[in-house]
XYZ file of C-alpha atoms in Angstrom:
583
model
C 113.203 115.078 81.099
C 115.447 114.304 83.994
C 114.942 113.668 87.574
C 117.240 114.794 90.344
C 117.817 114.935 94.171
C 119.204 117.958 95.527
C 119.909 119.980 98.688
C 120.960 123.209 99.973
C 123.623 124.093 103.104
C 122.791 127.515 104.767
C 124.440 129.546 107.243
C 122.931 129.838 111.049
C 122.975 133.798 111.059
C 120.143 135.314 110.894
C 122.179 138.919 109.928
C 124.058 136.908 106.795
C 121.092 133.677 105.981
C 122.600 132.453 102.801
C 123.144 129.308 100.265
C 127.123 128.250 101.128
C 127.107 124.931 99.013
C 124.534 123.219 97.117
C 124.786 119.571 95.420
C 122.822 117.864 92.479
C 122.430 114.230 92.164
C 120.916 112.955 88.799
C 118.365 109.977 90.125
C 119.553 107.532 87.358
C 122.960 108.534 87.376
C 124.232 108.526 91.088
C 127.505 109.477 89.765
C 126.352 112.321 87.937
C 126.706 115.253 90.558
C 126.774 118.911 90.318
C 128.208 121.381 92.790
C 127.830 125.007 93.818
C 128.548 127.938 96.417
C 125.215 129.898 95.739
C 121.535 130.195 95.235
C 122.320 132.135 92.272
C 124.180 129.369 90.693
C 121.735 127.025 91.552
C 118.875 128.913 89.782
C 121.409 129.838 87.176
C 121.582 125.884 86.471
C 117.882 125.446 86.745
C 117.073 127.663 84.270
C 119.310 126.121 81.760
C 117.740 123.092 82.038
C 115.642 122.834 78.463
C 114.291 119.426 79.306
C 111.957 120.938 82.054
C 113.213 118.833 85.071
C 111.531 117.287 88.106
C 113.596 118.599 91.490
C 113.252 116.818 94.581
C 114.228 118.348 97.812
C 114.202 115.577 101.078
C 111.833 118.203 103.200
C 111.276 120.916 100.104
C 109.249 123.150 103.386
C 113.180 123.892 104.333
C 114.357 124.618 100.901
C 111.488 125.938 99.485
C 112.327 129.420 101.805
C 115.616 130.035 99.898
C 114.070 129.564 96.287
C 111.208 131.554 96.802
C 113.071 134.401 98.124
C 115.306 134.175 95.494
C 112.285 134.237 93.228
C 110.674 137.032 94.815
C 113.686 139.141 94.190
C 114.671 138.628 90.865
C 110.910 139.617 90.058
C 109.400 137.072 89.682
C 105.561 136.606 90.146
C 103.391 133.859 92.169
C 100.729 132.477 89.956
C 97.324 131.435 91.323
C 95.713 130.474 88.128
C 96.588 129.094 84.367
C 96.154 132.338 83.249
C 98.955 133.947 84.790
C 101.297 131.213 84.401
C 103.773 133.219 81.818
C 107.831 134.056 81.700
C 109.029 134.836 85.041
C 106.493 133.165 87.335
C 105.894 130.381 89.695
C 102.875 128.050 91.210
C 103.171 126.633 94.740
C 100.998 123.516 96.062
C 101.371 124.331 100.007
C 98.076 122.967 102.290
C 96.717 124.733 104.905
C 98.977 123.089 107.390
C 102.288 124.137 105.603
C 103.221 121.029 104.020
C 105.172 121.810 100.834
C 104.121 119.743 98.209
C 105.626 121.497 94.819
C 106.583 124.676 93.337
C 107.003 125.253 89.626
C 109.197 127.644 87.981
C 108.239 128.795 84.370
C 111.689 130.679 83.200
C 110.067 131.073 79.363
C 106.996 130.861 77.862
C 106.419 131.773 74.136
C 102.973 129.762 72.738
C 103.720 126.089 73.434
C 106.880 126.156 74.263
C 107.688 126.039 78.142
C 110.922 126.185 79.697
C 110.454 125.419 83.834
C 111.583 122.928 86.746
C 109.298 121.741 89.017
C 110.634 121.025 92.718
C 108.786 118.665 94.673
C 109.325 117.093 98.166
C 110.848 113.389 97.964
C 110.143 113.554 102.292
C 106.190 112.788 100.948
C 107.282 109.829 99.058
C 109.854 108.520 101.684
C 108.734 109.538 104.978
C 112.444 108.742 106.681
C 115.187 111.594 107.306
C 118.173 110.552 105.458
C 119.728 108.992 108.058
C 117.188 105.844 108.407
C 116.926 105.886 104.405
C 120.563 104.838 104.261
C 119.795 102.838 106.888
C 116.996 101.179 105.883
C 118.473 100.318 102.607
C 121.465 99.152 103.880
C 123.838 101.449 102.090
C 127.410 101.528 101.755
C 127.749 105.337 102.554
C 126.023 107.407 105.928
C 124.768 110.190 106.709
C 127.729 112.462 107.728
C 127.927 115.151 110.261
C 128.934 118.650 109.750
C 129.332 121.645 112.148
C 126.673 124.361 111.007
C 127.695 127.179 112.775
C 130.782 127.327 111.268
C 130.471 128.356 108.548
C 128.467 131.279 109.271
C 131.984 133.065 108.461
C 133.035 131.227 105.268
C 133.206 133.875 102.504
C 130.233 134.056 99.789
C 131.329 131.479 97.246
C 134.213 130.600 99.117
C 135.201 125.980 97.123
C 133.882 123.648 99.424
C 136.829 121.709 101.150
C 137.259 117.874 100.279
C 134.998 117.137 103.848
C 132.126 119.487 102.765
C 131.766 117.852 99.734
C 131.724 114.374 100.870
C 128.840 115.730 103.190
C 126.561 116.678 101.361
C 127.046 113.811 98.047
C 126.418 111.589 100.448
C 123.016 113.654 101.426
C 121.855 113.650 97.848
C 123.240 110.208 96.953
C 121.060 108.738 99.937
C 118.221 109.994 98.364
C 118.784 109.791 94.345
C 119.357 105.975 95.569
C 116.124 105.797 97.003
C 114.275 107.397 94.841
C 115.760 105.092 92.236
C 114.538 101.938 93.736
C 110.677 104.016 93.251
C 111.605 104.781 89.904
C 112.429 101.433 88.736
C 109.295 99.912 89.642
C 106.840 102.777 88.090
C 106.303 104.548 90.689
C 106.890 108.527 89.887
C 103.466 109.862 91.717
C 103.792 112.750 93.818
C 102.890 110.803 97.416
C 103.400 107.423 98.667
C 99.607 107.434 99.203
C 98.852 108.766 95.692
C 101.264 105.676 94.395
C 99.818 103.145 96.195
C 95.951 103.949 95.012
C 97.510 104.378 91.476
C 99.181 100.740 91.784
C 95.679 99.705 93.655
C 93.832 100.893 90.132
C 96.064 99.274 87.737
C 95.724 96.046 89.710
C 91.805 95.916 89.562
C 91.478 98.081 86.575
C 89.584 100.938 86.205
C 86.251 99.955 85.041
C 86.168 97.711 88.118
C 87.596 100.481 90.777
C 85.042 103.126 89.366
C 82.469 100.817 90.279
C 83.214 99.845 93.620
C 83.923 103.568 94.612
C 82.053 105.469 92.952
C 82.673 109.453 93.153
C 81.167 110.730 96.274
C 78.602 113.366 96.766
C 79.061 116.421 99.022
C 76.428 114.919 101.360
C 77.419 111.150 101.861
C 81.335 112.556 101.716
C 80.450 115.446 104.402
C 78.830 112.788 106.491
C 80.820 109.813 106.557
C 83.753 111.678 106.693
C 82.774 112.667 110.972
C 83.104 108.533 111.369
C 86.526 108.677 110.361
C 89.097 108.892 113.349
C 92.728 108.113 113.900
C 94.618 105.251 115.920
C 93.656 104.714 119.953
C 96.508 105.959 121.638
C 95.926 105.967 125.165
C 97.435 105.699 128.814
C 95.732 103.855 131.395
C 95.118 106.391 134.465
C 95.852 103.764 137.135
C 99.770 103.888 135.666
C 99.843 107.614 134.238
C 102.788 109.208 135.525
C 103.911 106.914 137.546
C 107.694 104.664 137.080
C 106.650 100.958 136.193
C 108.354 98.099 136.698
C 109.196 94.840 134.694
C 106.857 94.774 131.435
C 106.449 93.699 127.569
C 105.503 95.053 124.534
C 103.369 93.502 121.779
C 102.443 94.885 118.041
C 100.379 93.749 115.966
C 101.553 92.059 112.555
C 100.412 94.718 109.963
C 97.198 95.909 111.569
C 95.827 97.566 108.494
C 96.944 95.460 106.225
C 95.337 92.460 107.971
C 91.648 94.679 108.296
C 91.982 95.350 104.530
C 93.162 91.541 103.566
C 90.070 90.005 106.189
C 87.367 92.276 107.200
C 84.044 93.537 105.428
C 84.638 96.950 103.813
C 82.274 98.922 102.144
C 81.716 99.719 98.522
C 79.532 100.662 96.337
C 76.612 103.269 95.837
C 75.220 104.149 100.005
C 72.248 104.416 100.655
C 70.962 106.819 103.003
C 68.442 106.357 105.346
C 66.928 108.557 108.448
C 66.627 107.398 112.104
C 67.657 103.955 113.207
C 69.381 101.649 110.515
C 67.315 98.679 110.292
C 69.214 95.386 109.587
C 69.876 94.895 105.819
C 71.573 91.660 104.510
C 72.723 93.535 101.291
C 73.514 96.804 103.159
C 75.432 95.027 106.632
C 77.510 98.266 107.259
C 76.622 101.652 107.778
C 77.621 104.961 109.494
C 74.833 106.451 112.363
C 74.291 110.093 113.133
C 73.119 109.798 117.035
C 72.593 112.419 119.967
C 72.633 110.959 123.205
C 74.723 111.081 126.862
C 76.722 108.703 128.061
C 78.938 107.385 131.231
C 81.846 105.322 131.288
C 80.896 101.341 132.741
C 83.035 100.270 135.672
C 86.306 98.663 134.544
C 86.335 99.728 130.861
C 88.468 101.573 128.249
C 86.838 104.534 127.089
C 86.167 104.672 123.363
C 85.285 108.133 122.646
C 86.344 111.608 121.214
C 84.828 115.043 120.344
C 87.163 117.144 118.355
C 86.279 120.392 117.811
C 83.992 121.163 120.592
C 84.169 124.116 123.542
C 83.147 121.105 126.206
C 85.466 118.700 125.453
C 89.392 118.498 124.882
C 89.820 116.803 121.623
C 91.759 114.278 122.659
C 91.012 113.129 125.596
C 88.920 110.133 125.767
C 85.719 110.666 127.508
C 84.407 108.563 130.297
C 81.008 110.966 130.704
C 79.430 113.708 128.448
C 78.176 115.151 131.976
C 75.112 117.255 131.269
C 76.009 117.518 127.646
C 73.748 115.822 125.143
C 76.490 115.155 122.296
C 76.132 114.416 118.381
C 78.310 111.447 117.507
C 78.847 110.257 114.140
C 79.918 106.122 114.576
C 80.206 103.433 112.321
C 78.818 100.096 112.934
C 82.053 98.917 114.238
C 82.355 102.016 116.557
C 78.871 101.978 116.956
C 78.881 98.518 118.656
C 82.031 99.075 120.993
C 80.324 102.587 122.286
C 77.160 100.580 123.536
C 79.648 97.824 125.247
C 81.823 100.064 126.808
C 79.321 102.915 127.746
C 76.042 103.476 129.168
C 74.149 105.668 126.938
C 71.438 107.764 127.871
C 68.414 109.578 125.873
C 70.305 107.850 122.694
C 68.093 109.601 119.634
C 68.995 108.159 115.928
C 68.988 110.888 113.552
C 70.396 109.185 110.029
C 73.154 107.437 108.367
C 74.567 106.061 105.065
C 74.334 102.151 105.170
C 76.583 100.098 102.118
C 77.241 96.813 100.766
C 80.149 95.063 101.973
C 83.244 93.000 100.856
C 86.408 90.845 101.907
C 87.653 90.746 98.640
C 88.579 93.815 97.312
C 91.686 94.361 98.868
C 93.350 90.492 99.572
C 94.953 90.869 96.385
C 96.977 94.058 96.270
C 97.669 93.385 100.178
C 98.737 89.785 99.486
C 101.408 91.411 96.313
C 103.142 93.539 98.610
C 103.131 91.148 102.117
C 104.675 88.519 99.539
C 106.926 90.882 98.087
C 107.798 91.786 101.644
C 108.567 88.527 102.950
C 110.567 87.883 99.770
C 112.969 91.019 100.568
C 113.430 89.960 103.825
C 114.480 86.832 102.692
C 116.578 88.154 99.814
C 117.791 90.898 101.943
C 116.617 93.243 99.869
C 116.020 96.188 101.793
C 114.698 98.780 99.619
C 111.927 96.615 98.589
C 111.245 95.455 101.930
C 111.071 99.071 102.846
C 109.189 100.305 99.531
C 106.758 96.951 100.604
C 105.901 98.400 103.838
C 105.106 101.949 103.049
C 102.449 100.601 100.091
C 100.576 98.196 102.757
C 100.397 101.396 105.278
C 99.561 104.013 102.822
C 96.604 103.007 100.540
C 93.980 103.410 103.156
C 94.550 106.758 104.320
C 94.289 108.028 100.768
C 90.412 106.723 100.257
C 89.850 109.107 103.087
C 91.139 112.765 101.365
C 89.070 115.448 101.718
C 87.148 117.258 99.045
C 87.669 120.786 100.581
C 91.204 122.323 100.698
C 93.089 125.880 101.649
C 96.061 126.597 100.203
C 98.532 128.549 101.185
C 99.719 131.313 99.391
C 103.512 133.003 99.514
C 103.595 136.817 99.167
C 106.958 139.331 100.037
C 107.069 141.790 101.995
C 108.574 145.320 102.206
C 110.931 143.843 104.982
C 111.892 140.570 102.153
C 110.469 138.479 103.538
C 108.199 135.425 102.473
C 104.972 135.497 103.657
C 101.661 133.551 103.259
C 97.897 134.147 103.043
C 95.389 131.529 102.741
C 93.770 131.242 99.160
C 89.571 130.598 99.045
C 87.617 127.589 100.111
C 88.137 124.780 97.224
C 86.583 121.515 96.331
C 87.645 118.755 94.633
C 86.499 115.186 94.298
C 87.066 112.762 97.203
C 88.195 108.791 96.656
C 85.632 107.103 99.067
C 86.201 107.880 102.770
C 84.190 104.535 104.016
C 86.758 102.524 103.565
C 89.218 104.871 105.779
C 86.446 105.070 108.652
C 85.868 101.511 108.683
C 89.577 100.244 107.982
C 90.620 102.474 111.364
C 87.582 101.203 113.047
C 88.629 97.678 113.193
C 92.195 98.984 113.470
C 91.454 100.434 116.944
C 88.743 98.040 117.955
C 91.452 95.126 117.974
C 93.844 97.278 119.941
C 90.913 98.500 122.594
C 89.783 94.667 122.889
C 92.915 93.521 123.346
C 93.875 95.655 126.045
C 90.225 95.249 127.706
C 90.882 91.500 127.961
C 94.062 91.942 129.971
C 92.011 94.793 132.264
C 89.518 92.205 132.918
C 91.646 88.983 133.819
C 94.232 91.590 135.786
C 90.984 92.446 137.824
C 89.450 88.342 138.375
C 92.826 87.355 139.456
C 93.473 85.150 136.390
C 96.315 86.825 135.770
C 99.484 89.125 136.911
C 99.632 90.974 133.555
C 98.149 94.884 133.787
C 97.499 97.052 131.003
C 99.540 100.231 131.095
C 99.338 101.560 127.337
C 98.319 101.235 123.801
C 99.239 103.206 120.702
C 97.109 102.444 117.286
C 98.770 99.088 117.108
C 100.648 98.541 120.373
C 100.095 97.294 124.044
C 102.138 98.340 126.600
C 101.761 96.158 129.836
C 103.445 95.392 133.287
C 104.191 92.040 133.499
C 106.925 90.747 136.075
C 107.847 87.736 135.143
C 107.618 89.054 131.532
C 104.885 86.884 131.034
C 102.966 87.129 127.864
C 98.887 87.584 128.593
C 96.452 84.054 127.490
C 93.513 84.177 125.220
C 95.353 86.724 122.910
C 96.353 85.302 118.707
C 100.545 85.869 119.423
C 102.710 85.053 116.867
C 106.017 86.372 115.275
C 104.580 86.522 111.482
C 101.043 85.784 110.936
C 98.995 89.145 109.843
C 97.044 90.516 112.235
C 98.662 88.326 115.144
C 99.802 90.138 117.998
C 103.764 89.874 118.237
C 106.180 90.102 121.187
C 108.089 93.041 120.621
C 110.071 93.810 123.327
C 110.427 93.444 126.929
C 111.149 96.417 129.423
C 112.822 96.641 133.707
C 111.736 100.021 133.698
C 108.715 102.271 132.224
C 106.650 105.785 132.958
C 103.866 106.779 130.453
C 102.849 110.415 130.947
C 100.272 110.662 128.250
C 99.705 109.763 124.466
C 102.923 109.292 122.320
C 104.736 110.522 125.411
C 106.563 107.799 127.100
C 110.100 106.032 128.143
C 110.897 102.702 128.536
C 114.580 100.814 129.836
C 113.871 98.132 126.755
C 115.138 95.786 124.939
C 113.813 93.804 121.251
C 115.890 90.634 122.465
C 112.778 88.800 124.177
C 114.601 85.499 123.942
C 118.081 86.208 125.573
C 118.020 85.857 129.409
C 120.837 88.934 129.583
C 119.989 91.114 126.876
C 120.970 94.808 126.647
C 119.004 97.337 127.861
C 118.734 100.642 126.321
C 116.767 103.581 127.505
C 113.433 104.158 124.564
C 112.135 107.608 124.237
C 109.278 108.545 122.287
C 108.112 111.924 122.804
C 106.024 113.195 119.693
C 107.836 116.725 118.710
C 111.048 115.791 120.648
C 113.997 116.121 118.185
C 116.589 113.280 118.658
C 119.321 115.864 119.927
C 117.008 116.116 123.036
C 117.710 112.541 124.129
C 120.757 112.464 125.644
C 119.465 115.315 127.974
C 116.274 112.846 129.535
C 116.198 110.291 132.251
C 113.622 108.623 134.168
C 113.749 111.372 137.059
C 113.480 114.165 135.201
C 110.825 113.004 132.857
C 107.445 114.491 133.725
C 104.930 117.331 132.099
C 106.646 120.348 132.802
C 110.100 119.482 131.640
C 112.067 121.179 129.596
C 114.867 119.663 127.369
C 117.774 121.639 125.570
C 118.490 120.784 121.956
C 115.255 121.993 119.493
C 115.588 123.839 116.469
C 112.673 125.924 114.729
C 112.492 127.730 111.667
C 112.260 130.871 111.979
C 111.950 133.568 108.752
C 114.660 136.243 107.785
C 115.961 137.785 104.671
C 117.380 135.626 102.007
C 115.651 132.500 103.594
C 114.969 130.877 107.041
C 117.225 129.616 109.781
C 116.866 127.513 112.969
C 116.850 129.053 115.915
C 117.486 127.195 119.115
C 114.966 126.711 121.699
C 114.002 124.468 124.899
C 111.457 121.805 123.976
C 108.947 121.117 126.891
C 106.574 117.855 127.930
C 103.197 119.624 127.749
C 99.624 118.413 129.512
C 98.491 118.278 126.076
């Protein structure tokens, strides 16, 4: 079995969508690089392979369009079960979101014997485009740049010119290289997160892992799983909208990886219990089912979020649940910051799951890759400072996968085109969500205190510094003599120490992940260079050049977006205006 990168070019015409070049990079072989002018050849070669080959695609959802099509129309069959899976067919693994995972091709089946190629997204193990993977690793070749539009005339199988070529080897050479660097050290798992828990295992064997996480039921699963929330990302109204002077930024050192090296995470067998959770010294942490109302204190940082609901907008935090008696589902951590930051009203306790706790589980396989981090960065060895950092961010999130999962299944049409329909309701067993719930928890509680402490001295006059914004693990503040705030743990390196980033002259924050700053990561020089920051979630880079601080506000539109949109033969991207919504 071998292991390649490839890609596909297509044309921008929605009247002629087609394959004009294609390019195959063998992962252990970076030299080893096959060409071609068509999808046909390309599934000509793939079905030639007789050592049934893994594919990877660097965002498969893209690619995935022009195989299936060709699938579809050279009669092949979708297969939902093992049944079915005979000559001439193909499974998909697409979520409910659209987030291609794999397809697999079987060309031949007789008994045993299986000829197929499996494509699979390399995007979900490297979540970079190409362009910051060969910058991140520090390679000697770049992504190029290519004109797509024209080639929208080039003839069907028309050589690729000396410049094509060079364009897209380097694509797949990027990638083969990166994947490489994964390869060498074991790691051949579908995800990043699925690698990192199957690295986790083999460091505290099985036996051991089993025991600490034991497989969830529906019911402690189904519950804990409504404690589990994202990163606090929020914009402090005072400053909303408005164009900020002078300020700093500070990050955190590796918040997760500090909360999973230093603070008590469950494990084990829960217990559950109804009403109040009484204090347990072999049970400290647990998750609370409450109904209650609440209002905002004077002068703090709301906490809260109700997804899902007709009341509220999921998410906005909530400084009052007005006449609404509400259902939360908190942790012990969150549990504790509601009642500080809140005044709660008719608060009822309905039940919870309360577990043993730990500091140890974790130190180890957090304190392999932070030493294998600090040792790339010494050696300059930037894939494995890169591979380093994507392990410390991405064990947590996989303890909290859920047991219930659409798929999403691809059909043709009469028009030829792919379609999908959503497959039934399934189930399958979850890793142990607790430790996501409670690893975010003290994630956000960090940021949220943080922030509070610079609210509160800004408002006694102790000092000049005001909190303007925070994002999972950042604080955004005005500060005009770039002062950094007292009372805070700053440092450059320690984990879990807050570091100075940057420093900004100019700032507006319209709402979360939607912001602009005139900044600058030199905090030392007195004259550094100033270059305007944009971070708009869903802006595409080619947007950029297009925003400036006067035209930055909800309601703008920007030129420069492409979508996917479906046609025959595949999909193209369409041009459109991206605009700053409310929400």
């Amino acid at each position: 079995m071998a292991n390649f990168i490839a890609d596909f070019e297509t044309t921008t015409d929605p009247k002629d969508c087609r394959v004009w070049a294609y390019a195959i990079c063998e992962i252990e072989n970076l030299n080893n690089i096959t060409y071609g002018t068509s999808i046909d050849d390309f599934m000509e070669w793939a079905k030639n392979r007789k050592e049934n080959d893994l594919v990877y695609f660097h965002n498969l959802k893209f690619d995935a369009q022009f195989i299936m099509n060709w699938l579809f129309k050279n009669g092949y069959k979708h297969a939902t079960s093992s049944l079915e899976r005979e000559s001439n067919t193909f499974t998909t693994l697409i979520n409910s979101k659209g987030l291609y995972y794999q397809i697999e091709v079987i060309f031949h089946k007789r008994g045993k014997r299986i000829n197929k190629v499996t494509f699979q997204d390399s995007l979900k193990l490297i979540p970079l485009s190409v362009e910051e993977i060969a910058n991140s690793f520090k390679l000697p070749i770049t992504k190029g740049k290519i004109d797509y539009s024209s080639h929208n005339n080039k003839p069907e199988g028309s050589p690729l010119t000396p410049e094509e070529q060079t364009y897209i080897k380097h694509d797949v050479q990027i990638v083969a290289y990166a994947m490489n660097e994964f390869y060498k050290m074991g790691f051949n798992k579908m995800t990043i997160g699925a690698c990192a828990l199957a690295d986790y295992k083999t460091m505290i064997g099985k036996k051991k892992f089993d025991r600490s996480f034991p497989v969830p039921t529906p019911e402690f699963h189904d519950d804990v799983k409504q404690s589990y929330r994202g990163g606090f990302s929020y914009v402090n109204p005072k400053y909303q909208g408005k164009t900020l002077g002078n300020g700093i930024v500070l990050d955190v050192n590796s918040l997760f990886s500090w909360v999973m090296a230093t603070q008590e995470l469950p494990y084990g067998t829960p217990i559950f219990f109804k009403g109040q959770y009484i204090k347990d010294e072999l049970y400290p942490l647990y998750t609370q089912m409450i109904k209650c109302q609440f209002e905002l204190k004077e002068g703090k940082i709301p906490t809260i979020q109700i997804k899902y609901s007709y009341d509220f907008r999921g998410n906005e935090y909530l400084t009052t649940s007005g006449d609404t008696e509400v259902v939360l589902c908190l942790n012990s951590i969150d549990l504790e910051l509601f009642l500080e930051q809140y005044d709660v009203y008719n608060l009822e306790y309905i039940s919870g799951w309360k577990f043993k706790a730990t500091k140890s589980l974790f130190k180890d396989y957090v304190n392999k890759w932070t030493k294998n981090k600090i040792q790339a960065k010494e050696e300059k060895n930037h894939g494995l400072y890169l591979i380093s950092k994507l392990f410390l961010n991405s064990l947590y999130g996989k303890f909290g996968t859920d047991t219930r999962l659409k798929e999403k299944i691809p059909y043709f049409t009469e028009e030829k085109e792919v379609k999908y329909k959503d497959s039934e309701l399934k189930t399958r067993e979850g890793v142990y969500v607790a430790v996501a719930s409670f690893v975010t928890s003290y994630g956000r509680r960090t940021t949220i205190k943080a922030a509070q402490k610079i609210m509160d001295d800004y408002a006694r006059g102790k000092s000049k510094i005001q909190f303007a914004y925070a994002d999972t693990d950042s604080l955004h503040c005005v500060s005009p003599d770039f002062e950094l705030p007292k009372g805070l743990n700053i440092h450059s390196n320690n984990l879990g120490a807050w570091k100075f980033e940057s420093k900004f002259t100019k700032a507006k924050f319209l709402r979360q992940k939607c912001y602009i700053e005139n900044s600058t990561e030199d905090v030392k020089n007195e004259a550094p260079e100033y270059k305007l920051k944009i971070t708009v979630a869903g802006m595409p880079k080619e947007c950029y050049q297009f925003v400036n601080f006067r035209n930055f506000k909800i309601g703008a539109t920007y030129r420069g977006k492409k979508v996917p949109k479906t046609v025959p033969n595949g999909i193209v991207l369409e041009n459109i205006d991206f605009t700053i919504k409310e929400v």
